[in-house]
C-alpha cells in the first residue's frame, strides 16, 4: 500500500483505554481508507479500527505499558505501521473529588 502516514500526534490514557490521535492521509483515495490502531504489551495485543482520528482502544489493563502504532488500510492492503508510542492506561487522579 502506498498510503503515507504521519506520526502519531497525541496518545492519551484513561481508565482501561487509550486514545490515539494521528494525522490522516491526504491522498486522492483518502475516502476509502480505514485506520487500525494496534497496542501490544507483555500480556497480549489489542486493536481497533476507524475512519478518522482519534481512535480509542478500550479493554486495556491499567498499569501495563503498551506500545501503540497506527496503520492505514484500503483495497490495496495495509501500510507500514507508524513509529510506536509508549502509553500506560490508568485511573486519572483528580484531587478535587
Protein backbone atom coordinates (compact mmCIF):
# COMPACT_ATOMS: atom_id res chain seq x y z
CA UNK A 1 0.00 0.00 0.00
CA UNK A 2 1.32 3.43 -0.88
CA UNK A 3 -0.52 5.49 1.74
CA UNK A 4 1.91 7.52 3.80
CA UNK A 5 1.12 8.07 7.47
CA UNK A 6 2.47 10.88 9.58
CA UNK A 7 3.50 10.31 13.15
CA UNK A 8 1.07 9.81 15.98
CA UNK A 9 0.43 13.30 17.33
CA UNK A 10 -1.10 12.57 20.75
CA UNK A 11 -1.63 9.46 22.83
CA UNK A 12 -3.78 9.91 25.92
CA UNK A 13 -4.69 7.35 28.56
CA UNK A 14 -7.62 6.91 30.93
CA UNK A 15 -9.18 4.05 32.91
CA UNK A 16 -8.63 0.94 30.76
CA UNK A 17 -8.35 2.82 27.48
CA UNK A 18 -6.09 4.90 25.26
CA UNK A 19 -6.97 7.45 22.58
CA UNK A 20 -4.55 7.74 19.67
CA UNK A 21 -4.65 10.95 17.62
CA UNK A 22 -2.80 10.91 14.29
CA UNK A 23 -2.56 12.80 11.01
CA UNK A 24 -4.79 11.19 8.39
CA UNK A 25 -3.71 10.62 4.81
CA UNK A 26 -4.48 13.31 2.26
CA UNK A 27 -4.18 11.08 -0.80
CA UNK A 28 -6.84 11.02 -3.52
CA UNK A 29 -8.10 7.70 -2.12
CA UNK A 30 -8.45 9.02 1.44
CA UNK A 31 -12.23 8.44 1.49
CA UNK A 32 -11.73 4.68 1.22
CA UNK A 33 -9.03 4.44 3.92
CA UNK A 34 -9.63 2.82 7.31
CA UNK A 35 -7.13 3.21 10.15
CA UNK A 36 -6.07 0.48 12.55
CA UNK A 37 -4.60 1.21 15.97
CA UNK A 38 -2.68 -1.71 17.47
CA UNK A 39 -1.38 -1.79 21.02
CA UNK A 40 0.97 -4.55 22.18
CA UNK A 41 2.01 -5.35 25.76
CA UNK A 42 3.63 -8.25 27.54
CA UNK A 43 0.14 -9.66 28.15
CA UNK A 44 -1.11 -9.53 24.54
CA UNK A 45 -2.27 -7.39 21.65
CA UNK A 46 -5.42 -5.35 21.13
CA UNK A 47 -6.59 -3.36 18.13
CA UNK A 48 -9.40 -1.11 16.90
CA UNK A 49 -10.29 0.38 13.53
CA UNK A 50 -11.97 3.58 12.44
CA UNK A 51 -12.41 6.04 9.56
CA UNK A 52 -10.93 9.07 11.35
CA UNK A 53 -8.64 10.29 14.11
CA UNK A 54 -8.72 9.84 17.05
CA UNK A 55 -9.31 6.13 17.61
CA UNK A 56 -9.96 4.91 21.14
CA UNK A 57 -8.92 1.43 22.18
CA UNK A 58 -10.76 0.04 25.23
CA UNK A 59 -10.45 -3.06 27.40
CA UNK A 60 -6.79 -2.45 28.28
CA UNK A 61 -5.23 -3.26 31.65
CA UNK A 62 -4.42 -0.29 33.90
CA UNK A 63 -0.77 -0.01 34.92
CA UNK A 64 0.51 -2.06 31.95
CA UNK A 65 2.70 -0.28 29.37
CA UNK A 66 1.52 -0.63 25.76
CA UNK A 67 3.38 0.06 22.54
CA UNK A 68 0.89 1.53 20.05
CA UNK A 69 1.04 2.08 16.28
CA UNK A 70 -1.34 3.22 13.52
CA UNK A 71 -1.64 1.69 10.04
CA UNK A 72 -3.80 2.72 7.08
CA UNK A 73 -5.84 0.02 5.32
CA UNK A 74 -7.52 0.18 1.91
CA UNK A 75 -8.32 -2.13 -1.01
CA UNK A 76 -4.62 -2.32 -1.91
CA UNK A 77 -3.55 -3.59 1.52
CA UNK A 78 -2.09 -2.28 4.77
CA UNK A 79 0.57 0.41 5.15
CA UNK A 80 3.65 0.02 7.25
CA UNK A 81 2.87 0.98 10.86
CA UNK A 82 3.73 4.39 12.24
CA UNK A 83 6.58 4.64 14.73
CA UNK A 84 5.35 3.32 18.08
CA UNK A 85 4.43 5.39 21.12
CA UNK A 86 4.51 4.02 24.66
CA UNK A 87 1.49 4.64 26.89
CA UNK A 88 0.11 3.25 30.16
CA UNK A 89 -3.65 3.36 30.86
CA UNK A 90 -4.78 4.05 34.40
CA UNK A 91 -7.14 5.98 36.60
CA UNK A 92 -6.64 9.73 36.41
CA UNK A 93 -6.10 11.42 39.76
CA UNK A 94 -8.37 14.38 40.49
CA UNK A 95 -7.64 15.95 43.90
CA UNK A 96 -10.91 17.93 43.82
CA UNK A 97 -13.05 14.77 44.10
